[in-house]
Tab-separated table of C-alpha atoms in Angstrom:
chain	number	residue	atom	x	y	z
A	197	MET	CA	103.570	72.514	140.017
A	198	LYS	CA	104.119	69.598	137.416
A	199	THR	CA	102.570	71.671	134.826
A	200	TYR	CA	104.650	74.548	135.120
A	201	SER	CA	107.829	72.236	135.047
A	202	ARG	CA	106.446	70.932	131.828
A	203	LEU	CA	105.639	74.507	130.291
A	204	ALA	CA	108.892	75.505	131.526
A	205	PHE	CA	110.452	72.867	129.785
A	206	LEU	CA	108.901	73.158	126.498
A	207	VAL	CA	109.616	76.962	126.492
A	208	SER	CA	113.134	76.810	126.821
A	209	PHE	CA	113.215	74.698	123.306
A	210	LEU	CA	110.980	77.346	121.968
A	211	ILE	CA	113.291	80.506	123.116
A	212	PRO	CA	116.477	79.087	121.061
A	213	TRP	CA	114.380	78.191	117.999
A	214	ASN	CA	112.704	81.797	117.958
A	215	LEU	CA	115.980	83.439	118.275
A	216	THR	CA	117.231	81.136	115.222
A	217	VAL	CA	114.457	82.639	113.054
A	218	ALA	CA	115.008	86.091	114.334
A	219	MET	CA	119.065	85.870	113.823
A	220	ALA	CA	118.422	84.393	110.339
A	221	GLN	CA	116.079	86.826	109.084
A	222	THR	CA	118.327	89.709	110.596
A	223	SER	CA	121.255	88.261	108.710
A	224	ALA	CA	119.386	87.849	105.703
A	225	ASP	CA	118.438	91.740	106.060
A	226	GLU	CA	121.898	92.761	106.578
A	227	PHE	CA	123.144	90.714	103.350
A	228	TYR	CA	120.819	92.299	100.902
A	229	ARG	CA	120.918	95.822	102.446
A	230	GLN	CA	124.057	96.232	100.355
A	231	TRP	CA	121.828	96.322	97.063
A	232	VAL	CA	118.383	97.378	98.915
A	233	ASP	CA	117.750	99.858	101.803
A	234	PHE	CA	113.697	100.259	102.341
A	235	ARG	CA	112.788	102.634	105.239
A	236	ASP	CA	109.612	104.769	105.811
A	237	GLY	CA	108.105	103.227	102.743
A	238	GLU	CA	111.126	104.785	100.558
A	239	ILE	CA	113.178	102.179	98.505
A	240	SER	CA	117.307	102.949	97.882
A	241	VAL	CA	118.706	100.462	95.060
A	242	ALA	CA	122.055	100.020	94.158
A	243	PHE	CA	122.742	97.257	91.303
A	244	ASP	CA	125.677	97.107	89.129
A	245	GLN	CA	126.171	94.132	86.812
A	246	THR	CA	123.443	92.005	89.008
A	247	PRO	CA	121.533	89.150	87.843
A	248	LEU	CA	117.780	90.182	87.652
A	249	ARG	CA	116.382	87.300	89.275
A	250	PHE	CA	118.855	88.145	92.318
A	251	ALA	CA	117.382	91.727	92.405
A	252	LEU	CA	114.170	90.894	92.280
A	253	HIS	CA	114.627	88.228	95.220
A	254	ALA	CA	116.455	91.087	97.127
A	255	ILE	CA	113.979	93.432	96.449
A	256	HIS	CA	111.028	90.889	97.829
A	257	ALA	CA	113.157	89.700	100.769
A	258	ARG	CA	113.696	93.298	101.866
A	259	THR	CA	110.239	95.330	101.143
A	260	GLY	CA	107.949	92.446	100.524
A	261	PHE	CA	107.216	93.668	97.190
A	262	GLN	CA	107.167	90.850	94.266
A	263	ILE	CA	107.510	91.256	90.603
A	264	VAL	CA	106.661	88.543	88.595
A	265	ILE	CA	108.300	88.698	84.652
A	266	PRO	CA	107.949	86.247	82.019
A	267	SER	CA	110.737	83.811	82.937
A	268	SER	CA	112.673	84.538	79.327
A	269	THR	CA	114.251	87.974	81.270
A	270	GLU	CA	115.324	86.379	84.138
A	271	THR	CA	118.669	85.982	83.254
A	272	LYS	CA	119.233	89.401	82.070
A	273	ILE	CA	121.831	91.770	84.344
A	274	LEU	CA	120.370	94.880	85.317
A	275	ASN	CA	122.256	98.140	85.898
A	276	LEU	CA	120.061	100.720	87.952
A	277	THR	CA	120.555	103.101	91.052
A	278	LEU	CA	117.616	105.023	92.992
A	279	HIS	CA	117.969	106.787	95.963
A	280	ARG	CA	114.992	107.071	98.416
A	281	GLN	CA	112.184	106.663	96.145
A	282	ALA	CA	108.561	105.886	96.951
A	283	LEU	CA	107.846	102.155	96.238
A	284	GLU	CA	105.576	102.258	93.561
A	285	PRO	CA	107.366	104.913	91.083
A	286	ALA	CA	110.885	102.894	91.748
A	287	MET	CA	109.346	99.717	90.737
A	288	ARG	CA	107.617	101.424	88.046
A	289	SER	CA	111.068	102.367	86.932
A	290	LEU	CA	113.041	99.231	87.609
A	291	ILE	CA	110.191	97.242	85.499
A	292	SER	CA	110.773	99.826	82.708
A	293	THR	CA	114.306	99.872	83.102
A	294	ILE	CA	114.206	95.756	81.996
A	295	GLY	CA	112.505	96.856	79.081
A	296	TYR	CA	108.615	96.457	79.684
A	297	LYS	CA	106.146	98.764	79.655
A	298	ASN	CA	103.016	96.578	80.501
A	299	PHE	CA	102.174	95.395	83.868
A	300	ALA	CA	99.761	95.192	86.573
A	301	LEU	CA	100.096	96.542	90.172
A	302	MET	CA	98.671	94.754	92.956
A	303	TYR	CA	97.705	96.693	96.183
A	304	ASP	CA	97.123	95.088	99.353
A	305	ASP	CA	94.113	95.858	102.039
A	306	LYS	CA	95.576	99.086	103.300
A	307	GLY	CA	96.580	100.335	99.606
A	308	ARG	CA	100.119	99.832	99.327
A	309	PRO	CA	101.504	98.307	96.511
A	310	ASN	CA	102.977	94.997	97.138
A	311	ARG	CA	103.145	92.852	93.717
A	312	ALA	CA	103.664	93.754	89.868
A	313	VAL	CA	102.786	91.245	87.321
A	314	VAL	CA	104.863	92.269	83.875
A	315	LEU	CA	102.476	91.178	80.875
A	316	GLY	CA	104.246	88.310	78.695
A	317	ALA	CA	104.733	91.274	75.879
A	318	GLN	CA	107.867	92.037	73.840
A	319	LEU	CA	110.529	93.887	75.493
A	320	VAL	CA	110.551	97.598	74.602
A	321	ALA	CA	113.720	98.942	73.140
A	322	ALA	CA	116.001	99.928	75.790
A	323	ASP	CA	117.742	102.382	73.475
A	324	ALA	CA	115.981	105.573	72.524
A	325	ASN	CA	117.736	105.651	69.332
A	326	VAL	CA	116.303	102.183	68.216
A	327	THR	CA	112.860	102.619	66.578
A	328	PRO	CA	110.014	99.978	67.016
A	329	ALA	CA	109.149	97.540	64.549
A	330	LYS	CA	106.774	98.595	61.650
A	331	ASN	CA	104.715	95.428	62.430
A	332	GLU	CA	103.792	96.588	65.999
A	333	PRO	CA	100.016	96.792	66.061
A	334	ALA	CA	98.127	99.731	66.358
A	335	VAL	CA	96.141	100.867	69.569
A	336	GLN	CA	92.439	99.956	68.686
A	337	PRO	CA	89.481	101.481	70.815
A	338	LEU	CA	87.848	99.020	73.334
A	339	THR	CA	83.995	98.702	72.539
A	340	VAL	CA	81.222	97.787	75.434
A	341	GLU	CA	80.694	94.611	74.111
A	342	GLU	CA	84.116	93.765	73.670
A	343	HIS	CA	85.070	95.000	77.269
A	344	GLY	CA	82.219	92.359	78.857
A	345	LYS	CA	83.708	89.264	76.771
A	346	LEU	CA	87.232	90.176	77.922
A	347	GLN	CA	86.150	90.709	81.394
A	348	LYS	CA	84.377	87.179	81.118
A	349	ASP	CA	87.383	85.550	79.758
A	350	LEU	CA	89.582	86.707	82.210
A	351	GLU	CA	87.206	85.374	84.720
A	352	ARG	CA	87.632	81.660	83.897
A	353	TRP	CA	90.908	82.226	82.697
A	354	SER	CA	92.094	78.779	84.137
A	355	GLU	CA	89.573	77.267	81.699
A	356	LEU	CA	90.959	78.916	78.517
A	357	THR	CA	93.575	76.998	76.299
A	358	GLN	CA	96.916	78.390	75.542
A	359	GLU	CA	95.878	79.979	72.019
A	360	GLU	CA	92.719	81.807	74.161
A	361	ARG	CA	94.863	83.208	76.521
A	362	GLY	CA	97.522	84.243	73.781
A	363	ARG	CA	94.643	86.202	71.905
A	364	ILE	CA	93.878	88.206	75.281
A	365	GLU	CA	97.370	89.217	75.927
A	366	ASP	CA	97.525	90.369	72.504
A	367	ARG	CA	94.280	92.118	72.672
A	368	LEU	CA	95.362	93.769	76.064
A	369	LYS	CA	98.959	95.114	74.728
A	370	THR	CA	96.827	96.896	72.026
A	371	LEU	CA	94.545	98.780	74.005
A	372	ALA	CA	94.682	102.522	74.191
A	373	ALA	CA	95.296	103.699	77.973
A	374	SER	CA	92.037	104.116	79.914
A	375	GLU	CA	90.335	103.144	82.972
A	376	GLU	CA	88.479	100.293	81.704
A	377	ARG	CA	91.760	98.770	80.058
A	378	GLU	CA	93.402	99.250	83.583
A	379	GLU	CA	90.425	97.399	85.150
A	380	LEU	CA	91.310	94.507	82.543
A	381	VAL	CA	94.836	94.435	83.555
A	382	ARG	CA	94.087	94.126	86.936
A	383	GLU	CA	92.275	91.164	86.443
A	384	TYR	CA	94.537	89.662	84.263
A	385	GLY	CA	96.940	90.040	86.873
A	386	LYS	CA	95.156	88.330	89.452
A	387	GLN	CA	94.402	85.389	87.474
A	388	VAL	CA	97.793	85.046	86.355
A	389	LEU	CA	99.103	85.424	90.162
A	390	ALA	CA	96.127	82.791	91.131
A	391	MET	CA	97.940	80.313	88.603
A	392	THR	CA	101.348	80.942	89.850
A	393	LYS	CA	100.723	80.285	93.333
């Protein structure tokens, strides 16, 4: 009987704590719902002159999807409205809206997208009337030897100097779209995320 009394006493303290945590999560969900609605794998967003950092936090809070961007971009203002789109194309739209074209998507064990890592690249001109700079590097083919070297360098990312990392990032930006490029970009994303944890 004494054991049951102690157990009941402990449970009586835990119940209010669990309710407080659940209520805090519910109120946070309600707070972000005016900007982000996520149901049945589809997302709707309504950002009008919204700081990018807040928008990314709201998306993460409502969907669990995390977008890692260069810190220089976090001060941008976001204007984007999407209505009931699948999460992956919606996040691709968001990333291109903020001006990036090079990023890696990460997937969970069930094959659902859960993270995007934007490569530390130059912003793409958002205005269609703006022509790209003439000094933009040309797309160069990837040789088998270079692919192997890049793969090995990415695997030892934490040991590389900042200069070596910059060289790899620059090369990833100039690769033509291919399955090998996607493989290298995914590995790059894993390494960057491992360093930010």
